[in-house]
Amino acid sequence: MKIAKDMRGWFGRLMATAATLCVVGAVAHAQVPGSVLVFPAHVDGAANNPSAKLASKLVTDAIRKHVAKFGIGVVIYDKSLPSVQRAVQENEKGLKADEAAAGPGDDPRKARTLAEVAGAAEYIVAIIDDYKYDSKTRTATFNLSLTRSNTADGVAVNTVANKQTGLAPGDVAPSRQEGSAITRAAEAGAEQGVAQLYPDMRIPIEVIKPEKKRSKIEKYALPGFVVGLGVLFFSTR
């Protein structure tokens, strides 16, 4: 009786584990680009605003961080990238030094050219506009739009636009409150935007319950079976 009960419990957990493995494997395998180039966020209409420039840097860094969480290779565009420097020296695609230094701005054609030069499979263009800071409420606001595109054809895969708000804590020194508010808005905006750009990459997280003492059947048979199932599943992809 005890052996039969152990077998039934083992088989039930085995099927649940197998199902989880297949789901996670399928989602992780879905539309994962080989590499992504993130362009520094372009600030529309506030190029000389130091605070807006800070927002650009923080948004760009946060986008890179959240895309990388999916296991995707991601690089922030810079004129000093070896591939970009080589393209300028060899006049690849007619790329000039001043164009490489300026980046794409909000020009889709330039963004695709620079992504091709960098050898990225996809690229993300971020645009910030209508930046404002209210010192009375310690609140920073701006609109953030993100576009994810295929380098091969320049076609947009996904485009999202959201209004971002960041509130600085009251215990932050007055001279640092704006920067604190921008940091919060940038982090929230990047996390929200990247999740919308890559909806298929939301891998479900399995809740792991405390493990109870297993029988000898479970201890030795289950791990071997699951490993074999995993090898079989991924070998058919």
Short mmCIF file of C-alpha atoms in Angstrom, two decimals:
data_model
loop_
_atom_site.label_atom_id
_atom_site.label_comp_id
_atom_site.label_asym_id
_atom_site.label_seq_id
_atom_site.Cartn_x
_atom_site.Cartn_y
_atom_site.Cartn_z
CA MET A 1 0.00 0.00 0.00
CA LYS A 2 2.76 2.39 0.97
CA ILE A 3 4.62 1.71 -2.28
CA ALA A 4 1.46 2.26 -4.33
CA LYS A 5 0.76 5.54 -2.50
CA ASP A 6 4.35 6.69 -3.08
CA MET A 7 4.04 5.85 -6.76
CA ARG A 8 0.81 7.85 -7.14
CA GLY A 9 2.32 10.89 -5.39
CA TRP A 10 5.52 10.61 -7.39
CA PHE A 11 3.68 10.33 -10.70
CA GLY A 12 1.53 13.40 -9.96
CA ARG A 13 4.54 15.56 -9.13
CA LEU A 14 6.37 14.16 -12.13
CA MET A 15 3.62 15.29 -14.51
CA ALA A 16 3.50 18.75 -12.91
CA THR A 17 7.27 19.12 -13.26
CA ALA A 18 7.18 17.97 -16.87
CA ALA A 19 4.44 20.46 -17.72
CA THR A 20 6.38 23.32 -16.08
CA LEU A 21 9.53 22.37 -18.00
CA CYS A 22 7.70 22.40 -21.33
CA VAL A 23 5.99 25.76 -20.67
CA VAL A 24 9.13 27.50 -19.47
CA GLY A 25 11.16 26.05 -22.31
CA ALA A 26 8.63 27.14 -24.92
CA VAL A 27 8.39 30.72 -23.59
CA ALA A 28 12.14 31.08 -23.22
CA HIS A 29 12.53 29.83 -26.80
CA ALA A 30 10.03 32.36 -28.22
CA GLN A 31 11.38 35.12 -30.41
CA VAL A 32 14.62 35.77 -28.56
CA PRO A 33 16.83 38.14 -30.58
CA GLY A 34 20.51 37.34 -30.75
CA SER A 35 21.57 40.85 -29.74
CA VAL A 36 19.96 44.23 -29.13
CA LEU A 37 21.42 47.70 -29.58
CA VAL A 38 19.93 50.34 -27.28
CA PHE A 39 20.32 53.93 -28.45
CA PRO A 40 20.69 56.63 -25.78
CA ALA A 41 17.25 58.11 -25.16
CA HIS A 42 16.69 61.13 -27.37
CA VAL A 43 15.40 64.20 -25.52
CA ASP A 44 12.96 66.06 -27.72
CA GLY A 45 13.03 69.84 -27.35
CA ALA A 46 15.29 69.94 -24.28
CA ALA A 47 18.76 69.17 -25.57
CA ASN A 48 20.40 71.76 -23.31
CA ASN A 49 18.46 70.87 -20.18
CA PRO A 50 20.85 69.11 -17.73
CA SER A 51 17.96 67.44 -15.95
CA ALA A 52 16.54 66.07 -19.19
CA LYS A 53 20.00 64.76 -20.09
CA LEU A 54 20.13 62.99 -16.75
CA ALA A 55 16.74 61.45 -17.51
CA SER A 56 18.12 60.25 -20.85
CA LYS A 57 21.09 58.52 -19.23
CA LEU A 58 19.04 56.91 -16.47
CA VAL A 59 16.34 55.69 -18.88
CA THR A 60 18.94 54.24 -21.24
CA ASP A 61 20.78 52.38 -18.47
CA ALA A 62 17.50 51.05 -17.06
CA ILE A 63 16.37 49.78 -20.49
CA ARG A 64 19.64 47.91 -20.91
CA LYS A 65 19.27 46.35 -17.47
CA HIS A 66 15.72 45.14 -18.01
CA VAL A 67 16.36 43.75 -21.51
CA ALA A 68 19.41 41.89 -20.19
CA LYS A 69 17.22 40.15 -17.61
CA PHE A 70 15.75 38.10 -20.46
CA GLY A 71 19.19 36.66 -21.22
CA ILE A 72 19.56 38.81 -24.35
CA GLY A 73 22.91 40.29 -25.30
CA VAL A 74 22.45 44.06 -25.13
CA VAL A 75 24.80 46.97 -25.81
CA ILE A 76 24.26 50.72 -25.47
CA TYR A 77 25.22 52.58 -28.64
CA ASP A 78 28.36 54.71 -28.52
CA LYS A 79 30.55 56.15 -31.23
CA SER A 80 33.54 54.43 -29.61
CA LEU A 81 32.22 50.92 -30.32
CA PRO A 82 34.92 49.13 -32.39
CA SER A 83 32.46 48.24 -35.14
CA VAL A 84 31.33 51.87 -35.43
CA GLN A 85 34.89 53.21 -35.51
CA ARG A 86 35.81 50.70 -38.20
CA ALA A 87 32.76 51.66 -40.26
CA VAL A 88 33.75 55.34 -40.11
CA GLN A 89 37.33 54.59 -41.12
CA GLU A 90 36.23 52.39 -44.03
CA ASN A 91 33.31 54.65 -44.96
CA GLU A 92 30.96 51.71 -44.59
CA LYS A 93 27.42 52.64 -45.65
CA GLY A 94 28.70 56.18 -46.10
CA LEU A 95 28.92 56.68 -42.32
CA LYS A 96 30.67 59.91 -41.36
CA ALA A 97 32.38 60.64 -38.05
CA ASP A 98 29.93 63.41 -37.13
CA GLU A 99 26.94 61.15 -37.88
CA ALA A 100 28.37 58.39 -35.70
CA ALA A 101 28.98 60.87 -32.88
CA ALA A 102 25.50 62.37 -33.08
CA GLY A 103 23.68 59.03 -33.07
CA PRO A 104 20.31 58.53 -34.73
CA GLY A 105 18.29 61.07 -32.77
CA ASP A 106 14.72 60.42 -33.85
CA ASP A 107 15.65 59.39 -37.41
CA PRO A 108 14.60 55.75 -38.07
CA ARG A 109 16.84 55.48 -41.14
CA LYS A 110 19.96 56.45 -39.20
CA ALA A 111 19.02 54.11 -36.35
CA ARG A 112 18.82 51.13 -38.70
CA THR A 113 22.12 52.01 -40.40
CA LEU A 114 23.94 52.25 -37.06
CA ALA A 115 22.37 48.98 -35.89
CA GLU A 116 23.58 47.27 -39.08
CA VAL A 117 27.08 48.64 -38.55
CA ALA A 118 27.04 47.41 -34.93
CA GLY A 119 25.87 43.94 -36.04
CA ALA A 120 22.78 43.91 -33.81
CA ALA A 121 19.73 41.77 -34.64
CA GLU A 122 17.37 44.37 -33.17
CA TYR A 123 17.53 47.91 -31.84
CA ILE A 124 15.55 50.05 -29.43
CA VAL A 125 14.96 53.77 -29.89
CA ALA A 126 13.75 55.76 -26.87
CA ILE A 127 12.36 59.29 -27.02
CA ILE A 128 11.70 61.54 -24.03
CA ASP A 129 9.53 64.62 -24.37
CA ASP A 130 7.64 67.14 -22.23
CA TYR A 131 10.03 66.84 -19.28
CA LYS A 132 8.91 68.79 -16.20
CA TYR A 133 9.91 69.02 -12.56
CA ASP A 134 7.79 70.53 -9.79
CA SER A 135 9.95 71.40 -6.79
CA LYS A 136 6.90 71.96 -4.57
CA THR A 137 5.66 68.40 -5.00
CA ARG A 138 9.14 66.93 -5.66
CA THR A 139 7.72 65.31 -8.81
CA ALA A 140 9.38 64.71 -12.17
CA THR A 141 7.23 63.84 -15.20
CA PHE A 142 7.94 63.07 -18.84
CA ASN A 143 6.57 61.09 -21.75
CA LEU A 144 8.60 58.05 -22.79
CA SER A 145 8.14 56.26 -26.11
CA LEU A 146 10.06 53.11 -27.03
CA THR A 147 10.32 51.39 -30.41
CA ARG A 148 11.78 47.92 -30.91
CA SER A 149 12.77 47.22 -34.54
CA ASN A 150 14.32 44.45 -36.65
CA THR A 151 17.65 45.48 -38.10
CA ALA A 152 17.22 43.30 -41.20
CA ASP A 153 14.30 45.28 -42.58
CA GLY A 154 13.91 48.22 -40.21
CA VAL A 155 10.34 47.24 -39.45
CA ALA A 156 9.06 48.05 -35.96
CA VAL A 157 8.20 44.97 -33.93
CA ASN A 158 6.59 46.91 -31.11
CA THR A 159 6.06 50.54 -30.11
CA VAL A 160 4.88 51.76 -26.71
CA ALA A 161 4.35 55.19 -25.17
CA ASN A 162 3.65 55.99 -21.52
CA LYS A 163 3.70 58.98 -19.21
CA GLN A 164 6.17 58.57 -16.37
CA THR A 165 6.07 60.14 -12.91
CA GLY A 166 8.69 60.02 -10.17
CA LEU A 167 8.30 61.31 -6.63
CA ALA A 168 11.36 62.10 -4.53
CA PRO A 169 11.15 61.14 -0.84
CA GLY A 170 10.83 64.05 1.56
CA ASP A 171 13.97 63.09 3.45
CA VAL A 172 16.20 63.60 0.40
CA ALA A 173 18.29 66.78 0.42
CA PRO A 174 16.67 69.56 -1.66
CA SER A 175 19.63 69.69 -4.03
CA ARG A 176 19.15 66.01 -4.87
CA GLN A 177 15.39 65.78 -4.99
CA GLU A 178 15.06 66.33 -8.73
CA GLY A 179 17.64 63.66 -9.48
CA SER A 180 15.89 61.27 -7.10
CA ALA A 181 12.53 61.90 -8.77
CA ILE A 182 14.04 61.36 -12.24
CA THR A 183 15.64 58.10 -11.10
CA ARG A 184 12.30 56.73 -9.95
CA ALA A 185 10.49 57.80 -13.12
CA ALA A 186 13.23 56.37 -15.34
CA GLU A 187 13.32 52.99 -13.59
CA ALA A 188 9.55 52.60 -13.62
CA GLY A 189 9.31 53.72 -17.25
CA ALA A 190 12.01 51.35 -18.46
CA GLU A 191 10.59 48.37 -16.59
CA GLN A 192 7.08 49.03 -17.90
CA GLY A 193 8.21 49.78 -21.45
CA VAL A 194 10.53 46.78 -21.82
CA ALA A 195 7.84 44.42 -20.53
CA GLN A 196 5.51 45.80 -23.23
CA LEU A 197 8.17 45.57 -25.95
CA TYR A 198 8.86 41.90 -25.10
CA PRO A 199 5.49 40.46 -24.01
CA ASP A 200 6.50 36.90 -24.96
CA MET A 201 9.50 37.04 -22.64
CA ARG A 202 7.47 37.17 -19.43
CA ILE A 203 8.63 33.80 -18.18
CA PRO A 204 6.34 32.49 -15.43
CA ILE A 205 7.95 32.05 -12.05
CA GLU A 206 7.19 28.74 -10.37
CA VAL A 207 6.41 28.97 -6.67
CA ILE A 208 8.64 26.44 -4.95
CA LYS A 209 7.05 24.83 -1.93
CA PRO A 210 9.08 23.43 0.98
CA GLU A 211 10.30 20.00 0.02
CA LYS A 212 9.07 17.13 2.11
CA LYS A 213 10.97 13.92 2.66
CA ARG A 214 10.93 11.86 -0.49
CA SER A 215 10.79 8.13 -0.90
CA LYS A 216 13.63 6.24 -2.56
CA ILE A 217 11.54 5.94 -5.72
CA GLU A 218 11.18 9.73 -6.02
CA LYS A 219 14.74 10.46 -4.93
CA TYR A 220 16.38 8.51 -7.72
CA ALA A 221 13.79 8.08 -10.48
CA LEU A 222 12.36 11.63 -10.74
CA PRO A 223 15.60 13.60 -11.39
CA GLY A 224 16.71 11.16 -14.06
CA PHE A 225 13.36 11.21 -15.82
CA VAL A 226 13.13 15.03 -15.82
CA VAL A 227 16.66 15.42 -17.21
CA GLY A 228 15.85 12.96 -19.97
CA LEU A 229 12.61 14.78 -20.75
CA GLY A 230 14.43 18.12 -20.93
CA VAL A 231 17.01 16.76 -23.38
CA LEU A 232 14.26 15.26 -25.54
CA PHE A 233 12.22 18.50 -25.52
CA PHE A 234 15.02 20.86 -26.51
CA SER A 235 16.47 18.45 -29.10
CA THR A 236 13.22 18.72 -31.04
CA ARG A 237 13.26 22.55 -31.19
#
